[in-house]
Coordinates of C-alpha atoms and ligand atoms in Angstrom, one line a residue:
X1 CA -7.4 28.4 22.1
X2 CA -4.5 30.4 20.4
X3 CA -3.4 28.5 17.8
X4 CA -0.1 30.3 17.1
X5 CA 0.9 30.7 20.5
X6 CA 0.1 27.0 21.5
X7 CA 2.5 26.3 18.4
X8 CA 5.1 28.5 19.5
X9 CA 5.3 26.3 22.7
X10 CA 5.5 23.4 21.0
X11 CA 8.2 24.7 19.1
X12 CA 10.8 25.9 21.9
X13 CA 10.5 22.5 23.4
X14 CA 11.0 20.8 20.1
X15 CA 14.0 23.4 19.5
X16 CA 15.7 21.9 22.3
X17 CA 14.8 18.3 20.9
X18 CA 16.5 18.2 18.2
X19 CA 19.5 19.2 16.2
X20 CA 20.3 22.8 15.1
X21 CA 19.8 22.0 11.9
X22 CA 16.8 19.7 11.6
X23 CA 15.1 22.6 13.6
X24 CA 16.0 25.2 11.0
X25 CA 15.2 22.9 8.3
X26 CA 12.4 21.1 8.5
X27 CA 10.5 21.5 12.0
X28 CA 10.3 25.7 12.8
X29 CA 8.8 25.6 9.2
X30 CA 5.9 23.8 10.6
X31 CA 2.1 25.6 11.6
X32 CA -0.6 24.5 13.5
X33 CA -3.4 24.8 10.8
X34 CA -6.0 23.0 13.1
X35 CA -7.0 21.9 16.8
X36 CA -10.1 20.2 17.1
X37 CA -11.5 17.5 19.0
X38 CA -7.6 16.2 19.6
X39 CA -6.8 16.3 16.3
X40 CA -4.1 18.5 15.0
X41 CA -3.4 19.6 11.8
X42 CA 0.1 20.6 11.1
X43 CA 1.3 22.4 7.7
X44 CA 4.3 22.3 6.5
X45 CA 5.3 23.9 3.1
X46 CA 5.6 21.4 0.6
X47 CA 5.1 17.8 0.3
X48 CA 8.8 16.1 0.8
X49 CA 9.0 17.9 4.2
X50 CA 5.8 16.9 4.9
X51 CA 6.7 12.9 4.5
X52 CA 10.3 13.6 6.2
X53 CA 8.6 15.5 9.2
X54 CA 6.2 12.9 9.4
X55 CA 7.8 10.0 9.4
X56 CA 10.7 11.1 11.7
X57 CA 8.9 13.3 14.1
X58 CA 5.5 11.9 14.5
X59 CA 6.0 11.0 17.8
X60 CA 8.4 13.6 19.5
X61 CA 6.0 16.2 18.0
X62 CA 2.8 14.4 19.5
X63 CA 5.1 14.0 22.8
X64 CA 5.2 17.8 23.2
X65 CA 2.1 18.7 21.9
X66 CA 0.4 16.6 24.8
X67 CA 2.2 17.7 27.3
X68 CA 1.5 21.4 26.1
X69 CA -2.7 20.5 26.0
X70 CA -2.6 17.9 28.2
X71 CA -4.5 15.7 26.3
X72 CA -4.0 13.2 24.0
X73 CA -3.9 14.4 20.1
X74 CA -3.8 12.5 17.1
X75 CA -1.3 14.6 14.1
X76 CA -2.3 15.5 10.2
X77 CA 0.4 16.5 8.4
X78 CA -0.9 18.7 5.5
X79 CA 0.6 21.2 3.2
X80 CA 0.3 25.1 4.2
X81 CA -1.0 27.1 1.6
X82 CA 0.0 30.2 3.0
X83 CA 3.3 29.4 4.1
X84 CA 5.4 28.1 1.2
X85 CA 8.8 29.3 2.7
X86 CA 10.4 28.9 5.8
X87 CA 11.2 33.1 6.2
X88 CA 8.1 33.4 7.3
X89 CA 8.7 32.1 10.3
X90 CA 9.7 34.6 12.9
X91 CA 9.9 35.4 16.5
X92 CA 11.6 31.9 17.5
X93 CA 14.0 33.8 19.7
X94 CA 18.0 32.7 19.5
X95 CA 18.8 29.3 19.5
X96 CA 19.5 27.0 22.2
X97 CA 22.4 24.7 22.7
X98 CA 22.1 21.2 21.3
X99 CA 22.0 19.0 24.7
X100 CA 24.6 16.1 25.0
X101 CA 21.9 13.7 25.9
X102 CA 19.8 14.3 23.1
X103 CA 21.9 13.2 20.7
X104 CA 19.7 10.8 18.7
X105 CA 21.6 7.6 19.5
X106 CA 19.2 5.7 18.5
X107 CA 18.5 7.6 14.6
X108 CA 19.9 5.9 11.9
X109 CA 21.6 7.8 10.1
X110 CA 19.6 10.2 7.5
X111 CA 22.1 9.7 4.2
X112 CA 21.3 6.4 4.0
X113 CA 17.9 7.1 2.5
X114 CA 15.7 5.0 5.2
X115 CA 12.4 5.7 6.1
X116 CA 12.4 5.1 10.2
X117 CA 8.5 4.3 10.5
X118 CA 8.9 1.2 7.7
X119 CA 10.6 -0.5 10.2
X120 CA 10.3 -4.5 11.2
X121 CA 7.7 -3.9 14.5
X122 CA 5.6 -2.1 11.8
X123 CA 5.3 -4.7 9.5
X124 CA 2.5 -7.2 9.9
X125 CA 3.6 -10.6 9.2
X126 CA 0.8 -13.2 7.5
X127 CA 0.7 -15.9 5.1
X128 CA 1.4 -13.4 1.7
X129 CA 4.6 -12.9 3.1
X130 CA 5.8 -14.9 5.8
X131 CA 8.3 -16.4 4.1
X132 CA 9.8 -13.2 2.5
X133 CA 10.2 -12.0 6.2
X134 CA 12.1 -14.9 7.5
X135 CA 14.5 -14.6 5.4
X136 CA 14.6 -10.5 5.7
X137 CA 15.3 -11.4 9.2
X138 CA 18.2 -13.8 8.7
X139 CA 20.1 -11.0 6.4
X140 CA 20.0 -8.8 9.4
X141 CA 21.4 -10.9 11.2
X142 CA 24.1 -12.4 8.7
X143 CA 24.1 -9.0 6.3
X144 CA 26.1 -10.6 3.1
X145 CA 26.5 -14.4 4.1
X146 CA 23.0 -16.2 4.4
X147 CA 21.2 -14.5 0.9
X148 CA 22.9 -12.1 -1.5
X149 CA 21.6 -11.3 -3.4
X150 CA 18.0 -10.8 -1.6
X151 CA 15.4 -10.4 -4.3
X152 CA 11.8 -9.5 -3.2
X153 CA 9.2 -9.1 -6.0
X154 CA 5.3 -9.1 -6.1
X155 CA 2.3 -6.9 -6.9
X156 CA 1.7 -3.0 -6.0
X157 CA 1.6 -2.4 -2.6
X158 CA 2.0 -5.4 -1.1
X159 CA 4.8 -4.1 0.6
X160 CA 8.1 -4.5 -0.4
X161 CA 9.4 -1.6 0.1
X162 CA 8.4 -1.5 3.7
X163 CA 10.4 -4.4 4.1
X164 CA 13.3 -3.2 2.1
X165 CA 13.7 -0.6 4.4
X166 CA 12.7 -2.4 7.3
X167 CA 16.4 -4.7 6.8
X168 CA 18.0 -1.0 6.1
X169 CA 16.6 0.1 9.3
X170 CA 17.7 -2.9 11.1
X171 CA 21.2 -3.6 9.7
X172 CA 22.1 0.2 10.6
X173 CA 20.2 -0.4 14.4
X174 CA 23.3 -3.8 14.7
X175 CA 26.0 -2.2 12.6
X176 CA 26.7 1.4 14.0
X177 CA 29.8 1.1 11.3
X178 CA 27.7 0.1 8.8
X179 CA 27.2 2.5 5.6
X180 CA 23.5 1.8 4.0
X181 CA 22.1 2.5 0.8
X182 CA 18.6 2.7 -0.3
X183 CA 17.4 4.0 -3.7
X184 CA 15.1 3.0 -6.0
X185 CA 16.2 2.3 -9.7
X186 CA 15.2 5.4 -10.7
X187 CA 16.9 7.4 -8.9
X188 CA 19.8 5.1 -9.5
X189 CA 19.4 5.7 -13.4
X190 CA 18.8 9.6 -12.8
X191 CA 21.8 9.8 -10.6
X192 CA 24.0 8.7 -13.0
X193 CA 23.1 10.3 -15.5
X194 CA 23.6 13.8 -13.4
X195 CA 26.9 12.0 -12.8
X196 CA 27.8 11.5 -16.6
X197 CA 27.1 15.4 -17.4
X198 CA 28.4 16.6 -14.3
X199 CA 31.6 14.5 -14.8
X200 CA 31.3 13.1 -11.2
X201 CA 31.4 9.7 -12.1
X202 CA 34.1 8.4 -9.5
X203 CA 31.9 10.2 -6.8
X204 CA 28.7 8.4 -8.4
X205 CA 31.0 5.2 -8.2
X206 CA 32.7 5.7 -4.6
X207 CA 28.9 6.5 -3.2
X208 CA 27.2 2.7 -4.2
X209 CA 30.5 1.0 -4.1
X210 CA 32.0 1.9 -0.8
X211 CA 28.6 0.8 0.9
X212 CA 28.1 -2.5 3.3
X213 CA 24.7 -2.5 1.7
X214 CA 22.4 -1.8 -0.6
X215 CA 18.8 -1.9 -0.8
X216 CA 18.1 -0.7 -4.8
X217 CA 13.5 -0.6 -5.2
X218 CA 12.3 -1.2 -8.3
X219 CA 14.7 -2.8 -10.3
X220 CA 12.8 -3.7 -13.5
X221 CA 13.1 0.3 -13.9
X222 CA 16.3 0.2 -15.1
X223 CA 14.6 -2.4 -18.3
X224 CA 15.9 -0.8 -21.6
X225 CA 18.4 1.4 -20.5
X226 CA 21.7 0.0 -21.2
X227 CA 23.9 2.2 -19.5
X228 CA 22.1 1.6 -16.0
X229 CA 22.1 -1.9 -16.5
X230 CA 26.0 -2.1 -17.7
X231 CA 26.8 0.9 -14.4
X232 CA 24.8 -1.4 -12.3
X233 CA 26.7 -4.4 -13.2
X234 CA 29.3 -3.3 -11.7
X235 CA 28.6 -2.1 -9.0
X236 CA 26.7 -5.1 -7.9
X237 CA 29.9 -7.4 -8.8
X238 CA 32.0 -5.1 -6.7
X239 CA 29.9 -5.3 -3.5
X240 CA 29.0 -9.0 -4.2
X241 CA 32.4 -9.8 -4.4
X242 CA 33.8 -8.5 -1.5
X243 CA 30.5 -9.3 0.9
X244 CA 28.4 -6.7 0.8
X245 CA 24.4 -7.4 1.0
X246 CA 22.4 -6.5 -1.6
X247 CA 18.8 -6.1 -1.7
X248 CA 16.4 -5.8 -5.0
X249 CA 12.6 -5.9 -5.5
X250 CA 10.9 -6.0 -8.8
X251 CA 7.2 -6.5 -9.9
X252 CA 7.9 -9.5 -11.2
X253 CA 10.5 -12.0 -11.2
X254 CA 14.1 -11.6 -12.5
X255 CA 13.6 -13.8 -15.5
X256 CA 10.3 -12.1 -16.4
X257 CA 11.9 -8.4 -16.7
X258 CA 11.9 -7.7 -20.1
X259 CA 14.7 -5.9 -21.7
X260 CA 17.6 -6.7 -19.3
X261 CA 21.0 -8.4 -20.1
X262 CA 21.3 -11.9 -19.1
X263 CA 24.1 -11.5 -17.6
X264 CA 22.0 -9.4 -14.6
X265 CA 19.5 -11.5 -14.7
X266 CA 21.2 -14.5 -13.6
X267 CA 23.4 -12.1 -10.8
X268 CA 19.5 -11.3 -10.1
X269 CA 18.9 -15.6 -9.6
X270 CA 22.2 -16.0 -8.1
X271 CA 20.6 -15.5 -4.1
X272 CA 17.0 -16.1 -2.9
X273 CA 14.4 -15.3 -4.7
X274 CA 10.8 -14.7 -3.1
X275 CA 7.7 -13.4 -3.6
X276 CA 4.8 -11.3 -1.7
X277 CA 1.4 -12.0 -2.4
X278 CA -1.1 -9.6 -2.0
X279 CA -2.7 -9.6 1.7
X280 CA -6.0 -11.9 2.1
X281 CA -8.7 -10.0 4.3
X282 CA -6.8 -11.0 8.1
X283 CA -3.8 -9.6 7.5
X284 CA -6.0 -6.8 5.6
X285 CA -7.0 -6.1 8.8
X286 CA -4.3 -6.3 10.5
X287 CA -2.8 -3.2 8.6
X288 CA -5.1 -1.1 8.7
X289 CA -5.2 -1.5 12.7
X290 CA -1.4 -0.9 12.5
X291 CA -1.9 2.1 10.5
X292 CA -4.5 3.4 12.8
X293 CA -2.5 2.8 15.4
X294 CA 0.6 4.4 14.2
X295 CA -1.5 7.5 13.5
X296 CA -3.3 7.3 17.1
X297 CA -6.7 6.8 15.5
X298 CA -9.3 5.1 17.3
X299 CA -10.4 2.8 14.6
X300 CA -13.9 0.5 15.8
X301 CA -13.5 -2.9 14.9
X302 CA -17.1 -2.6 13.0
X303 CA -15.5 0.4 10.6
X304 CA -12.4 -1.3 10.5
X305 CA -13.8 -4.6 9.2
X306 CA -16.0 -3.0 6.4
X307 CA -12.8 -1.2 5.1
X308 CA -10.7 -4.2 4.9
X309 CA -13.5 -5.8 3.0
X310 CA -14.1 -3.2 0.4
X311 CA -10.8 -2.4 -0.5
X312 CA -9.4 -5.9 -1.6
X313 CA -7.2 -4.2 -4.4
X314 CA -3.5 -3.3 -2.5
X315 CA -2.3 -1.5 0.5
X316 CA -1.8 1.5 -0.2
X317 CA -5.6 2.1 -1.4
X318 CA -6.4 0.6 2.2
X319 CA -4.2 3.2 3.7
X320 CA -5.3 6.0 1.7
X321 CA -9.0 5.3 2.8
X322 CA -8.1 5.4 6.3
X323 CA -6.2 9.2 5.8
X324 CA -9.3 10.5 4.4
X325 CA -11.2 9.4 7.0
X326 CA -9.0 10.6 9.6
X327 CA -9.5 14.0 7.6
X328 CA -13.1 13.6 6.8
X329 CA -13.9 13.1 10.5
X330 CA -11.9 15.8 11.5
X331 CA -13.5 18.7 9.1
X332 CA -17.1 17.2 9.8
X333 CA -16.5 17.2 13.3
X334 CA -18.4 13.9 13.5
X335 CA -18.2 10.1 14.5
X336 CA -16.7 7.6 12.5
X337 CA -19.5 4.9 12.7
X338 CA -20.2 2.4 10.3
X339 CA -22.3 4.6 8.6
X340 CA -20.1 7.4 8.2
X341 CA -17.7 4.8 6.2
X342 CA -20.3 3.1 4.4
X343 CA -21.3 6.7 2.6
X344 CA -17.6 7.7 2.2
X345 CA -15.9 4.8 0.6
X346 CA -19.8 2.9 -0.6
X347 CA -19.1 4.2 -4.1
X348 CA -15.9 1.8 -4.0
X349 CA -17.5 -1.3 -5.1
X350 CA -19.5 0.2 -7.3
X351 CA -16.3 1.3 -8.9
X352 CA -15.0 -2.5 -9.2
X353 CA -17.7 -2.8 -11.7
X354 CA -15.9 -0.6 -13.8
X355 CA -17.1 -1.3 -17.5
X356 CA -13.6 -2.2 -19.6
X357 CA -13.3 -2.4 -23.2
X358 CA -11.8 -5.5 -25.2
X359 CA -9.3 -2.6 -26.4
X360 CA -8.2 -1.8 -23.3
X361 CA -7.7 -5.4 -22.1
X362 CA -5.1 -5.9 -25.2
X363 CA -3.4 -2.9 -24.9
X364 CA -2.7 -2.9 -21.1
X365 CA -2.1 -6.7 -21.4
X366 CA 0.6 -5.6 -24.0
X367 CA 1.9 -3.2 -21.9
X368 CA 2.5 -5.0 -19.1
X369 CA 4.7 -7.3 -20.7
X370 CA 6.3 -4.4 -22.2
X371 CA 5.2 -4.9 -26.1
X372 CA 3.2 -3.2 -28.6
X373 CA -0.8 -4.6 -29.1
X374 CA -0.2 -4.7 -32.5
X375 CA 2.9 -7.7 -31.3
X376 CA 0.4 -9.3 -29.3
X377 CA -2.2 -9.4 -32.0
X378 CA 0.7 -10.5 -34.3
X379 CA 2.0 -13.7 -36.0
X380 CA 5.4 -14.2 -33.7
X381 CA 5.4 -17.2 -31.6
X382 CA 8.2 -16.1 -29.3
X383 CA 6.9 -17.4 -25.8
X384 CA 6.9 -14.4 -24.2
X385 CA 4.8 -13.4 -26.4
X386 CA 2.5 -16.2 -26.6
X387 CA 2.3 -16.1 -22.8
X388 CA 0.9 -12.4 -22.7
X389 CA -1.7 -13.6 -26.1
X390 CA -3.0 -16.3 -23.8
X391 CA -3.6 -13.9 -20.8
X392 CA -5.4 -11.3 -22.9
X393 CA -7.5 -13.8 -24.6
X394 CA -8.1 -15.2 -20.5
X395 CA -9.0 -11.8 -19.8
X396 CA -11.3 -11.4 -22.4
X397 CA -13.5 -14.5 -22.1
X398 CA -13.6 -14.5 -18.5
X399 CA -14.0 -10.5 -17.2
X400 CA -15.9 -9.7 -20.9
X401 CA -17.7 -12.8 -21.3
X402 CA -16.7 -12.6 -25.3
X403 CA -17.9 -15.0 -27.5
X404 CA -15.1 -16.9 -28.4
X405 CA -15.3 -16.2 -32.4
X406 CA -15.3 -12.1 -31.7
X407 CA -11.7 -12.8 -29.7
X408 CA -10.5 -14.9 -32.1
X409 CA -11.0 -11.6 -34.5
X410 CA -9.9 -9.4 -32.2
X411 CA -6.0 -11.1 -31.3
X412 CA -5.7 -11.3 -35.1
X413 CA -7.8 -13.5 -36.8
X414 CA -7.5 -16.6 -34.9
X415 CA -9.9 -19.4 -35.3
X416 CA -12.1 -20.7 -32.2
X417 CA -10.0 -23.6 -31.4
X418 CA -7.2 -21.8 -30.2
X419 CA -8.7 -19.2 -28.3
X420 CA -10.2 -22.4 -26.3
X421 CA -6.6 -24.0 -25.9
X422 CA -5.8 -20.6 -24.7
X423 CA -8.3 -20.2 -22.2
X424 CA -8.4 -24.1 -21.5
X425 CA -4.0 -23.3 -21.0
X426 CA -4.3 -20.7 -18.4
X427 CA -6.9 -21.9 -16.5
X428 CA -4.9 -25.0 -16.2
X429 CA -1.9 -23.3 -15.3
X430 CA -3.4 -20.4 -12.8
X431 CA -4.0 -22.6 -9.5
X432 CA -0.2 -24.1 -9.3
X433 CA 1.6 -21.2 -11.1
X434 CA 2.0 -17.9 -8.8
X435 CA 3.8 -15.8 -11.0
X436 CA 1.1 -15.9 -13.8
X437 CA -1.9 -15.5 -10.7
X438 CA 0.2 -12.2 -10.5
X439 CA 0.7 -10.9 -13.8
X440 CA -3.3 -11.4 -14.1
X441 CA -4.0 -9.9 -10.6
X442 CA -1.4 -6.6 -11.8
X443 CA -3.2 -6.4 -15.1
X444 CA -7.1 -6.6 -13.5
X445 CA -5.6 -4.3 -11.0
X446 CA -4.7 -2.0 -14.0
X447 CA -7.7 -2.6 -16.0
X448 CA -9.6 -1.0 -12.6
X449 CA -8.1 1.9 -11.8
Ligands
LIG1 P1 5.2 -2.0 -2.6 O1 6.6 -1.4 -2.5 O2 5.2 -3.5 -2.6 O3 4.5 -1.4 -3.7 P2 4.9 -0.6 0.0 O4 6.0 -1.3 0.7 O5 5.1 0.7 -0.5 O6 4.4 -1.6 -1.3 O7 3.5 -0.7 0.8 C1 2.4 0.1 0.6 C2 1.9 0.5 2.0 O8 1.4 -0.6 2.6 C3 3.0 1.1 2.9 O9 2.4 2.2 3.6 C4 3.3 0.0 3.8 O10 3.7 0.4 5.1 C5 2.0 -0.8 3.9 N1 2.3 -2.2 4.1 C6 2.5 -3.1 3.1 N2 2.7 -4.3 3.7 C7 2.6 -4.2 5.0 C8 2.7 -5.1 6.1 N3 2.9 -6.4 5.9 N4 2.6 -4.5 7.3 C9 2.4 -3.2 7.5 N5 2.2 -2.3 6.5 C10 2.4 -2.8 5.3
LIG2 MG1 7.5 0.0 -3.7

């Protein structure tokens, strides 16, 4: 089959599919690289179009790519090596005329930063974070009134910005007036600095304060950096004060971000606070199949079991390992059996055996709470500080099996008895206290990869 011409196709129908300008901009810069045995592989010529044209026009592209085979295909987004602007498309022929009833009713609107496919039917609900999508769902339907501020936090991947979006996506679907933000901190922080040198700081001001809501990812980002933290002060006072939901996620919970003002911190307290834990092996499961599903990939329940076993660590591992499969299968030209994901992802576990020094458990420990080894290994009894000692010293005796004389040297010449009423503290502590299980699953997690 001729791949270009096939493509063309596909293109004039999606050409009348869409706005002018998302044509022009984002899907007539798009190649099929690949056809085989109903998988296609599209390129597109750098990886931000590549997320945008996937998760907005997965399914109208699939739509229209059937009906052009007749068959049903499953998509690949990849990046085009050979096509890295979009003048080298050609021969599209003029344009047609944007029809009335296409107008995307249904789109939320693209400014306000949301992802469409992290959405609430997408979102697998089990014990790690049924409670945290409850309450999602009673903001949507009371944006401002019932939780504000919404404060999500938990481990990598466990999904909180899925569900961050997922109220963005919803709020906008009920509000058509509505005016959403998402960002994470970071762009936050880099925003306003752009906004400081470009002396656009009432625009920077008018754009998160004029908003019904807004969803800011990754707050502990802005730790340290005072003007973020004294910008975003007020900017969440305006919008809390006159209604306005707003949504934050962290890694950890308000009062364990280092390095922020208390005055934040307790704004950061002042609405619900919840956390997600990572996924046990059902709702594991339950993802991936989502995932597959979402990318039309016929996953066997045999395969799909052995990956949700192996890959305990976070989510976004999980759905990595299913993309290279999809891929894998698709340049081999073979069947994904049991087999065929045993010799791909086998070397996995070995990996969890990863050997890891007593070095690197004291200075990623440190890290993690943001301070220096050399604190950590210090005199200073500020609790913090004596919290993160304990942990390492944990970490040592139980995933180094250290005698408990050599820790004792190595957290600064401590004698034997309080490395045991360290240990002996946290192993007290780690069944009822879920914030600590997570600062020690984020820093074994660390310690692995
Ligand atoms: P976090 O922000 O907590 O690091 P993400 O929200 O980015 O995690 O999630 C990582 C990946 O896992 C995303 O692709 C997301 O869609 C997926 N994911 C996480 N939790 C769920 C869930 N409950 N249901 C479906 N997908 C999920
Ligand atoms: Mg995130």
């Amino acid at each position: 089959m001729d791949l270009k011409s096939l493509w063309q196709d596909v293109q004039e129908e999606l050409k009348i599919s869409v706005s002018q300008t998302t044509y022009q901009g984002m899907l007539a810069q798009t190649t099929l690289l690949d056809l085989k045995k109903n998988i296609a592989t599209i390129g597109c010529p750098n990886p931000y179009l590549r997320d945008l044209i996937e998760n907005r026009y997965y399914s109208l592209i699939k739509e229209v790519l059937d009906r052009q085979t007749k068959e049903k295909n499953s998509l690949v987004f990849a990046i085009d090596q050979n096509q890295t602007n979009s003048k080298k498309i050609k021969n599209l022929g003029p344009l047609f005329k944007k029809r009335p009833d296409q107008k995307p009713n249904n789109q939320v609107n693209p400014d306000f930063g949301l992802l469409p496919n992290y959405n609430f039917e997408t979102f697998v609900v089990g014990s790690a974070n049924n409670f945290a999508h409850a309450a999602a769902q009673a903001i949507v339907k009371n944006p401002g009134q019932t939780y504000n501020p919404f404060f999500v936090w938990g481990g990598v991947g466990v999904g909180k910005t899925h569900l961050t979006h997922a109220i963005g996506n919803a709020i906008a679907k009920k509000n058509k007036n509505f005016k959403i933000l998402y960002v994470s901190a970071e762009t936050f922080t880099n925003e306003l600095v752009e906004a400081l040198q470009k002396k656009t700081i009432t625009k920077f001001k008018d754009k998160y304060r004029k908003c019904d809501c807004l969803l800011v990812d990754d707050i502990q980002f802005i730790a340290g950096k005072e003007y973020s933290q004294e910008e975003f002060f007020h900017t969440f006072n305006a919008l809390y004060l006159s209604g306005r939901q707003v949504v934050l996620t962290s890694d950890r919970k308000p009062e364990e971000i280092p390095k922020v003002e208390d005055r934040l911190i307790s704004r950061f307290m002042g609405g619900l606070t919840v956390d997600i834990q990572p996924p046990d092996y059902e709702m594991r499961l339950a993802i991936l199949k989502q995932k597959a599903q979402e990318k039309n990939f016929s996953l066997s329940e045999e395969v799909a079991a052995f990956l949700a076993e192996t890959i305990e660590s976070n989510i976004r591992e999980l759905e990595g390992a299913l993309l290279r499969l999809i891929i894998k299968t698709q340049s081999n030209d073979s069947q994904v059996d049991l087999e065929f994901a045993q010799n791909l992802f086998g070397s996995l576990k070995k990996k969890k055996a990863k050997r890891v020094t007593p070095r690197t458990v004291l200075s990623r420990t440190a890290k993690h709470f943001s301070f220096k080894t050399k604190e950590l290994c210090g005199k200073s009894r500020k609790s913090e500080l004596v919290t993160a000692r304990h942990i390492a010293i944990y970490l040592l005796r139980k995933d180094l099996d250290l005698p408990l004389m050599k820790i004792g040297d190595l957290v600064g010449g401590r004698d034997h008895t309080s490395i045991m009423y360290a240990i002996d503290k946290i192993e007290r502590e780690y069944s009822n206290n879920q914030s600590l299980r997570s600062n020690i699953n984020q820093i074994r997690n660390n310690l692995q990869s």
